[in-house]
Short mmCIF file of C-alpha atoms in Angstrom, two decimals:
data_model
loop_
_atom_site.label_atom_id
_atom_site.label_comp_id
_atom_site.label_asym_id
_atom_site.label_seq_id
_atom_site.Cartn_x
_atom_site.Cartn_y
_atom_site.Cartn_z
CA UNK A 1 0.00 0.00 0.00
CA UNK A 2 3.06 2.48 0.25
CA UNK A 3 6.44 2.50 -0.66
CA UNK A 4 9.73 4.29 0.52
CA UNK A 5 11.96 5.90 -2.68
CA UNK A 6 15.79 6.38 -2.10
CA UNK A 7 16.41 9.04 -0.27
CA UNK A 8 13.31 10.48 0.03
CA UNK A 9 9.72 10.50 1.89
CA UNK A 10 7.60 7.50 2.20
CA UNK A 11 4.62 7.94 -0.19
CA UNK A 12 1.38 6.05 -0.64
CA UNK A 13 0.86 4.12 -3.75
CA UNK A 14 -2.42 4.96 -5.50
CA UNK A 15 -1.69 2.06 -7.92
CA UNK A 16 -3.53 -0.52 -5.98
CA UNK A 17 -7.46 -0.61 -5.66
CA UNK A 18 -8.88 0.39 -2.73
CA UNK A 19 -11.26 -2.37 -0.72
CA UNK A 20 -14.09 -2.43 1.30
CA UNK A 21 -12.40 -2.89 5.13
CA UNK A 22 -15.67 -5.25 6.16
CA UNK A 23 -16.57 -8.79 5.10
CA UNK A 24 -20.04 -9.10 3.59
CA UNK A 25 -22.77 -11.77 3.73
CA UNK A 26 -23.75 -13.38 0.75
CA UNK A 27 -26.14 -12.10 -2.07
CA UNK A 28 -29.48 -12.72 -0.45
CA UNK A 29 -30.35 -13.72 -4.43
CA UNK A 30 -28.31 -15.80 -5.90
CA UNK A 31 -29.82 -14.24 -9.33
CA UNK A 32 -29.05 -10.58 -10.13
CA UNK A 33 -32.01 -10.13 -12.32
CA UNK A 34 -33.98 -11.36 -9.46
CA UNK A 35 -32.44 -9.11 -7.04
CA UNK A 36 -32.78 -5.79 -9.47
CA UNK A 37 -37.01 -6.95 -9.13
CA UNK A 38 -37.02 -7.18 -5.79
CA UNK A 39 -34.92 -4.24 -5.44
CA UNK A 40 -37.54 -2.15 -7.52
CA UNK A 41 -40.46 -3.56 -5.97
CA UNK A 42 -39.49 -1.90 -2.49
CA UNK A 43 -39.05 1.15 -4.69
CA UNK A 44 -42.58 1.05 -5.58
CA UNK A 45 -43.69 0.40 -2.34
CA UNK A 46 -41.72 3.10 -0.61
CA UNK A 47 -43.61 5.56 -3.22
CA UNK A 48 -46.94 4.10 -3.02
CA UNK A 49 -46.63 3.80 1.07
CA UNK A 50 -45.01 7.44 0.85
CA UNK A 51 -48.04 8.76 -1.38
CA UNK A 52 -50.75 6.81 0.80
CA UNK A 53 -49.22 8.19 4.33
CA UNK A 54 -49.44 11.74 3.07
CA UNK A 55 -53.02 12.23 2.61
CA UNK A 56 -53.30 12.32 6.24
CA UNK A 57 -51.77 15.35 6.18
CA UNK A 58 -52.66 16.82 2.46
CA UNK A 59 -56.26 17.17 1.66
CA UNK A 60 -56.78 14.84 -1.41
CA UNK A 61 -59.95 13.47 -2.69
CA UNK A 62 -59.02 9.83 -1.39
CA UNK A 63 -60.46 7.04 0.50
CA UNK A 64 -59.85 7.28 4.19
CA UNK A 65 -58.91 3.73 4.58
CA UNK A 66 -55.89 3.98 2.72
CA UNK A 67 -54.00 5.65 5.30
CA UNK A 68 -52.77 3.14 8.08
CA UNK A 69 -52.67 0.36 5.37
CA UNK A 70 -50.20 3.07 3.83
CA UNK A 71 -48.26 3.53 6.90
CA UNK A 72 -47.70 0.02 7.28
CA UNK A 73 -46.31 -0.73 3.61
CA UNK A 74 -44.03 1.91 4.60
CA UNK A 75 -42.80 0.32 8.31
CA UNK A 76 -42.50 -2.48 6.28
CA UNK A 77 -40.35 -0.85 3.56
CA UNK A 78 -38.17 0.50 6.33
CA UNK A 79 -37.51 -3.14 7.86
CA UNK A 80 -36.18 -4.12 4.60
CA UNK A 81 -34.07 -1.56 3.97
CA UNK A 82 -32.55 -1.36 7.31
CA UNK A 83 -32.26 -5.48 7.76
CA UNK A 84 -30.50 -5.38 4.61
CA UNK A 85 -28.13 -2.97 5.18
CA UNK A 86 -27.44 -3.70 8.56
CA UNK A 87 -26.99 -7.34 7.44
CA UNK A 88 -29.67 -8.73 10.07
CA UNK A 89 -31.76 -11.52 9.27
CA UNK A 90 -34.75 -11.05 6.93
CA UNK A 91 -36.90 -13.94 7.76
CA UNK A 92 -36.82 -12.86 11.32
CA UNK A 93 -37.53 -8.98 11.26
CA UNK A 94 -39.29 -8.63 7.96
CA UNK A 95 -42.02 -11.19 9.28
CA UNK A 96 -42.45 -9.25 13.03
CA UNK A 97 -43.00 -5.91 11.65
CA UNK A 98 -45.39 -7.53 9.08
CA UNK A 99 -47.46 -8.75 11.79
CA UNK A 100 -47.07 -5.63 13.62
CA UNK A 101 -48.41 -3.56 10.76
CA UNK A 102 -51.11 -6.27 10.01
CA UNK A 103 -52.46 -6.15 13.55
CA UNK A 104 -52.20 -2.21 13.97
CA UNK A 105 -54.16 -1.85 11.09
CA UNK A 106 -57.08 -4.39 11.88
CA UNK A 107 -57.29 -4.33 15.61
CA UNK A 108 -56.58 -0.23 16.09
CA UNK A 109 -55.88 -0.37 19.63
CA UNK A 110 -54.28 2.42 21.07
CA UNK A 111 -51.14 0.05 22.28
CA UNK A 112 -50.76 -1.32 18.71
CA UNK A 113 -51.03 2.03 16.79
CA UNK A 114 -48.25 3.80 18.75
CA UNK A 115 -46.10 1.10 18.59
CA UNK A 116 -46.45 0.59 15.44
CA UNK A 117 -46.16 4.81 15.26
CA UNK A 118 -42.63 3.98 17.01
CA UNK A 119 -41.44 1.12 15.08
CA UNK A 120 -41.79 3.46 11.86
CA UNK A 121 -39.83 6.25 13.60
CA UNK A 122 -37.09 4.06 14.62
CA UNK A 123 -36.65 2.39 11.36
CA UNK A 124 -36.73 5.30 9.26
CA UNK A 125 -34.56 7.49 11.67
CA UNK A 126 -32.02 4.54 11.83
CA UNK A 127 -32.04 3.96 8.11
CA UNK A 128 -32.17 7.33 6.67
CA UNK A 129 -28.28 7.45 7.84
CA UNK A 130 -27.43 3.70 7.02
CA UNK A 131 -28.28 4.65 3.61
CA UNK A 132 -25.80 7.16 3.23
CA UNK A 133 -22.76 6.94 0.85
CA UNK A 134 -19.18 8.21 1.68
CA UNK A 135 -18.86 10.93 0.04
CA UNK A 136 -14.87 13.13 -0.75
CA UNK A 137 -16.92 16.17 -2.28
CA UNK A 138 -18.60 18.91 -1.13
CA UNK A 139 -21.74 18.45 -3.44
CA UNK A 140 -21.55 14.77 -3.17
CA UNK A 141 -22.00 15.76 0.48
CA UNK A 142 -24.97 18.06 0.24
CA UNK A 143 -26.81 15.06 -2.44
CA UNK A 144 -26.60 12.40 0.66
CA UNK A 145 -27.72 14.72 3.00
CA UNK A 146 -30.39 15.28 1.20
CA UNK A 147 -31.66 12.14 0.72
CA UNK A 148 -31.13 11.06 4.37
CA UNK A 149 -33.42 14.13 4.97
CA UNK A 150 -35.84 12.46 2.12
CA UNK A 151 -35.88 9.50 3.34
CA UNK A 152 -36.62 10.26 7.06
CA UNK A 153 -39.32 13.07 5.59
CA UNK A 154 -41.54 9.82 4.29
CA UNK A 155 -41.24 8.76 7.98
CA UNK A 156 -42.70 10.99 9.21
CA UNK A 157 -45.41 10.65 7.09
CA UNK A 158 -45.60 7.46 7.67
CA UNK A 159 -45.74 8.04 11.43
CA UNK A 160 -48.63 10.90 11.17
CA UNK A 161 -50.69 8.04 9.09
CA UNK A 162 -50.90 5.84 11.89
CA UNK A 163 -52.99 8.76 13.88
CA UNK A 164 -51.54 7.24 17.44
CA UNK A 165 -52.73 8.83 20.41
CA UNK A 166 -49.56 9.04 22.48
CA UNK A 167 -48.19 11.62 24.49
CA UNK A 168 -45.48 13.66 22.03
CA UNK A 169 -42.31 14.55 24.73
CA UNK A 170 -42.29 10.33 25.95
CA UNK A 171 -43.05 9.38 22.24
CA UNK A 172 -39.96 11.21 21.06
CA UNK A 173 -37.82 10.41 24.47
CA UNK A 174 -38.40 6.72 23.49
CA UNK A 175 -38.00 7.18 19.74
CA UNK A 176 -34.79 9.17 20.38
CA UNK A 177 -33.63 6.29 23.08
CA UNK A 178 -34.19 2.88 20.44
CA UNK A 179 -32.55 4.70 17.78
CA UNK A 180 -29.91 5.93 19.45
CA UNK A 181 -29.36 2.42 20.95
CA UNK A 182 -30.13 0.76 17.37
CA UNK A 183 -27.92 2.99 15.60
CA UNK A 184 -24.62 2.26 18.36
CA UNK A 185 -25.22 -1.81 17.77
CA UNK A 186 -24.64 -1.29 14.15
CA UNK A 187 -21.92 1.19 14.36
CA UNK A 188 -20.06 -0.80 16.36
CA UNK A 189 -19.45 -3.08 13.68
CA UNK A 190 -18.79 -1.04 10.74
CA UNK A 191 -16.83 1.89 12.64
CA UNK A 192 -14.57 -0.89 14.51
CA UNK A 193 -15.60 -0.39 18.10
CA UNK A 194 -14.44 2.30 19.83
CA UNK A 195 -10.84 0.98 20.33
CA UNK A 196 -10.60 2.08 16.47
CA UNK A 197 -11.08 5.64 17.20
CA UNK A 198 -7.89 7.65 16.49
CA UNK A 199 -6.94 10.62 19.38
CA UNK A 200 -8.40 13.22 17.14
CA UNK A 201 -12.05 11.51 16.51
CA UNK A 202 -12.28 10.44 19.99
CA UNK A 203 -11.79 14.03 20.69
CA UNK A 204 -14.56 14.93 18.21
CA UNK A 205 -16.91 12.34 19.22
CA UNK A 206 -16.28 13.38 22.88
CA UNK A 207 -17.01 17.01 22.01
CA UNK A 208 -20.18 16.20 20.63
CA UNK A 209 -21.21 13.97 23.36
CA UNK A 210 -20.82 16.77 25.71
CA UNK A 211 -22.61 19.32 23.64
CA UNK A 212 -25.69 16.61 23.18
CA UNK A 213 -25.65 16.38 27.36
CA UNK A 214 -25.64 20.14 27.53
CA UNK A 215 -28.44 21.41 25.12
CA UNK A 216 -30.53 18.66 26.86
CA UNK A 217 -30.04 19.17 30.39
CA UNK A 218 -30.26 22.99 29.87
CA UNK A 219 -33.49 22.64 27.89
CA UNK A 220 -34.68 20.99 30.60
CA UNK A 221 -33.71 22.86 33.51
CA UNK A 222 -34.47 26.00 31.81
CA UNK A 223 -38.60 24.72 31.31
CA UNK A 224 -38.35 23.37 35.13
CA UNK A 225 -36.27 25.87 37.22
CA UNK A 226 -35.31 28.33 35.39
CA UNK A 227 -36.43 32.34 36.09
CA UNK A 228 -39.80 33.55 35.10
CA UNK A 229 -37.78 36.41 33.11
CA UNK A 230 -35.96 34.10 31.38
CA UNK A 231 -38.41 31.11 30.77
CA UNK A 232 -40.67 34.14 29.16
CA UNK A 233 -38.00 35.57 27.18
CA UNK A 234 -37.90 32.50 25.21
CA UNK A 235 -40.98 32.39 24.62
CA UNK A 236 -41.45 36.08 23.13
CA UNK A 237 -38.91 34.86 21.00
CA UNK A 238 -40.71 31.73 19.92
CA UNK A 239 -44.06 33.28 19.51
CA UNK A 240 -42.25 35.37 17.10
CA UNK A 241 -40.46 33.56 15.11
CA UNK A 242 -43.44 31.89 14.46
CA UNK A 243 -45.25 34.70 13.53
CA UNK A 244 -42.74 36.28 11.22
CA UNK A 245 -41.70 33.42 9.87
CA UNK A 246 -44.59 30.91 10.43
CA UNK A 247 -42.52 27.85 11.88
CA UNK A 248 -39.20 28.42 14.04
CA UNK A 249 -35.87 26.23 13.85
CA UNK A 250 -35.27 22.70 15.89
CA UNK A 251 -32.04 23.30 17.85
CA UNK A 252 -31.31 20.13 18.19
CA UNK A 253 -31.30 19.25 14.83
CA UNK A 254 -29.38 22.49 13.78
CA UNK A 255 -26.61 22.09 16.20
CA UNK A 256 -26.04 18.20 16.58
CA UNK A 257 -28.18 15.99 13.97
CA UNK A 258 -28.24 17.38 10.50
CA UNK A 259 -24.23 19.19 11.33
CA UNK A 260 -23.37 15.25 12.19
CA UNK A 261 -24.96 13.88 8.68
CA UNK A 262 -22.93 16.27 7.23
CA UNK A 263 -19.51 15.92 8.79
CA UNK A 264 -20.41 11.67 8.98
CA UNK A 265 -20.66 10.83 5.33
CA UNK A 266 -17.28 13.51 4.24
CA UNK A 267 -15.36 11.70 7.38
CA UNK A 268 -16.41 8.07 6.21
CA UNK A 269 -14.80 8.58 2.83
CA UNK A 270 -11.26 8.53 4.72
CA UNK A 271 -11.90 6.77 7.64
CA UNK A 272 -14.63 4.16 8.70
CA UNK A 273 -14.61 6.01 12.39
CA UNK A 274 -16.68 8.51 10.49
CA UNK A 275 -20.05 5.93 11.38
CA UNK A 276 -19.32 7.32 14.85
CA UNK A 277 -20.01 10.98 13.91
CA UNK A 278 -23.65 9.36 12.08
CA UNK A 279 -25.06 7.91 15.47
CA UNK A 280 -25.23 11.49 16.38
CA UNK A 281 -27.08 12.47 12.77
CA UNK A 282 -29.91 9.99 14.05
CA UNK A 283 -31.01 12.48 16.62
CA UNK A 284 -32.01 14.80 13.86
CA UNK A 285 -33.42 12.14 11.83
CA UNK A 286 -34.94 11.05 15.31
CA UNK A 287 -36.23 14.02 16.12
CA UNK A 288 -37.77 14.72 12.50
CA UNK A 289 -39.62 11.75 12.43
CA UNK A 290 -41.66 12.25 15.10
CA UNK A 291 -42.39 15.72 14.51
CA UNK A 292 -46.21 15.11 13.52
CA UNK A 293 -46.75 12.38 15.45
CA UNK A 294 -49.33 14.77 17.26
CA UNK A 295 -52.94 14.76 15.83
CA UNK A 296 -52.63 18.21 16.68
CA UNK A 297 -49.56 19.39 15.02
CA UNK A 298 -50.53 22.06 11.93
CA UNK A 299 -48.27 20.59 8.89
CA UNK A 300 -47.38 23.75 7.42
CA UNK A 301 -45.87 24.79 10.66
CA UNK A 302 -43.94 21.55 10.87
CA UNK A 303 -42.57 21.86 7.18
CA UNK A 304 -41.37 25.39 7.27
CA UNK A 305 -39.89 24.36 10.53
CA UNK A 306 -37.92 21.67 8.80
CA UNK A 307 -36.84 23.88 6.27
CA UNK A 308 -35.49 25.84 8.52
CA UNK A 309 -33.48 23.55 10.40
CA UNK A 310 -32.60 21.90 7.33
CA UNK A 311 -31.06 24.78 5.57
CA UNK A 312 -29.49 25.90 9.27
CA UNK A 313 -28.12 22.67 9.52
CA UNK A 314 -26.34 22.53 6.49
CA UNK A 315 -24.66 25.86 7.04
CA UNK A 316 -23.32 24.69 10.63
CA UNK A 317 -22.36 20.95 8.86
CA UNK A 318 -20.54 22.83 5.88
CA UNK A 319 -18.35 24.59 8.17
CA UNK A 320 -17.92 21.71 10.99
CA UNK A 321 -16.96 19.88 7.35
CA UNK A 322 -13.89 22.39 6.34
CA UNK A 323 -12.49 22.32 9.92
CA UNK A 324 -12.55 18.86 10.98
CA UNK A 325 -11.25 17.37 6.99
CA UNK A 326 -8.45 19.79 6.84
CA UNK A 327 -5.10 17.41 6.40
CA UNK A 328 -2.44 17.63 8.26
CA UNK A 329 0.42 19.41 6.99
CA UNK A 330 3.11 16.79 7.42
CA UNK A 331 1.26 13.77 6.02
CA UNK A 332 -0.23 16.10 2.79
CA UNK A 333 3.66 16.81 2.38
CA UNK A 334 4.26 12.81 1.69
CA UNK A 335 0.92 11.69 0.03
CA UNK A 336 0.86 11.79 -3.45
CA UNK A 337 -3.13 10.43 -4.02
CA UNK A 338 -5.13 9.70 -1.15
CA UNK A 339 -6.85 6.48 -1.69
CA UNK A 340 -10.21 7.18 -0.86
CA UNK A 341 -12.33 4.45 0.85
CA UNK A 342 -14.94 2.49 -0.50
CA UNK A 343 -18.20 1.27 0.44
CA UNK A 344 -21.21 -1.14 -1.05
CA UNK A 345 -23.09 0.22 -3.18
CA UNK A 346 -26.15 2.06 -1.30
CA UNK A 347 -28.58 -1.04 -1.48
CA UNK A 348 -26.54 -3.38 -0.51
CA UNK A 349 -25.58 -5.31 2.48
CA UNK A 350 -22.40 -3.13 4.65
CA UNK A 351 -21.52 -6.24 6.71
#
């Protein structure tokens, strides 16, 4: 992989192929033709399920009934995806969440819709990110985070067509919780435990650990103890951005999620640690998903909202990008052509 010239620096040789660092199951399908139909089936149902969910929220001239059934399609997409990608086995997931969706949508219990509700949420949240490419470019970077951000989008769709009646702040604590936990089981594989962490991404990883502790617990203490001055000051400033602007900015997602999506898929192009700074991206995707899980949440608030955040969030991930890539000086002084690491293709199995 490098060589040393006569009197001179050692230099990497770009002559040799990069390969993916992981093994890899075997094709699912032993037939590629067969695997291309399959392949384009779950396309069609992630746009029929996608297309179905969203009349809950947009007023079309469509039969009612179509909604959950909708929703459930699209859990079911989502299991899929994820199982695939994640390399889990198919006939054990795919056939739960089948069941899951099946029951939901028959029985309509209030237990099975908001689990069901949750299951969605988790499984888009978790595979918006898995379905991310590593990226060496800036606009290759921008194109994955935008389809993360599509892909979690149908999510929540698919979580405000199940209708659940749960209670939003313990909905989202738990959604936030299983992904987070989902999201560190298959990271630990494919960003080689944490013992694979260099000084410099610990550091980084670290940093951003702290900063998620620190928005939360001052959220929170500022909603239970902090001053009535302050506590309303906040709130003049809410109630007006959403009155000039109709919707107001996640921080969250500004600050830690859609920054980490960013700064995840550049890092994983050099290193495979980079799936480290992505468990962190699936707060935003988290956090977006269960946005209008509330009957009572107005969707053009929740869009422009999004938009916000979105846009926000690519700022602060575009400039967390340029710092944390820069090379150092001594090693660009002996490389001569980077190898860039590879991945599987985006619909295929990472381990």
């Amino acid at each position: 992989m490098s060589r040393a010239t006569k009197g001179g620096r050692r230099r990497l040789d770009a002559s040799i192929p990069p390969e993916y660092d992981l093994p890899t199951r075997e094709p699912r399908l032993d037939s590629p033709r067969a695997a291309r139909f399959v392949m384009v089936l779950v396309f069609i149902g992630w746009l029929a399920g996608t297309a179905g969910a969203a009349t809950s929220i947009i007023a079309v001239d469509t039969p009612s009934w179509i909604v959950r059934p909708s929703a459930a399609l699209l859990m079911v997409v989502f299991a899929i995806g994820l199982t695939h990608r994640g390399g889990g086995h198919m006939r054990i997931w795919l056939p739960m969440t089948a069941a899951l969706g099946a029951l939901a949508v028959t029985l309509e219990t209030n237990v099975l819709l908001a689990s069901a509700a949750a299951v969605t949420a988790v499984l888009a949240s978790v595979w918006a990110v898995l379905v991310t490419r590593p990226v060496a470019t800036l606009w290759g970077a921008i194109r994955e985070y935008a389809f993360a951000l599509l892909v979690a989008l149908s999510g929540t769709l698919g979580v405000a067509a199940w209708n659940a009646p749960v209670n939003y702040q313990r909905f989202n604590l738990i959604v936030l919780t299983v992904s987070l936990g989902l999201a560190i089981t298959l990271v630990w594989n494919l960003g080689a435990g944490l013992h694979g962490l260099g000084r410099q991404n610990l550091a980084i990883l670290l940093g951003v650990a702290a900063l998620v502790m620190v928005v939360i617990a001052y959220s929170s203490f500022v909603r239970t103890h902090g001053s009535q001055s302050l506590v309303q000051a906040f709130t003049d400033m809410v109630i007006w951005t959403r009155r000039t602007f109709h919707g107001a900015p996640r921080p969250i997602e500004v600050l830690i999620g859609f920054p980490a999506l960013i700064v995840g898929v550049s890092l994983r192009s050099k290193r495979r640690e980079g799936w480290w700074i992505l468990v962190f991206a699936v707060i935003g995707t988290a956090v977006l998903t269960t946005s209008l899980v509330s009957p009572g949440a107005y969707p053009k608030y929740i869009g422009l909202s999004t938009l916000y955040s979105a846009v926000l969030g690519l700022i602060v991930g575009l400039v967390l990008r340029r710092q944390f890539l820069k090379e150092p000086s001594s090693r660009a002084a002996r490389a001569i052509a980077p190898v860039v690491r590879v991945e599987p293709p985006r619909f295929a199995a990472l381990k």
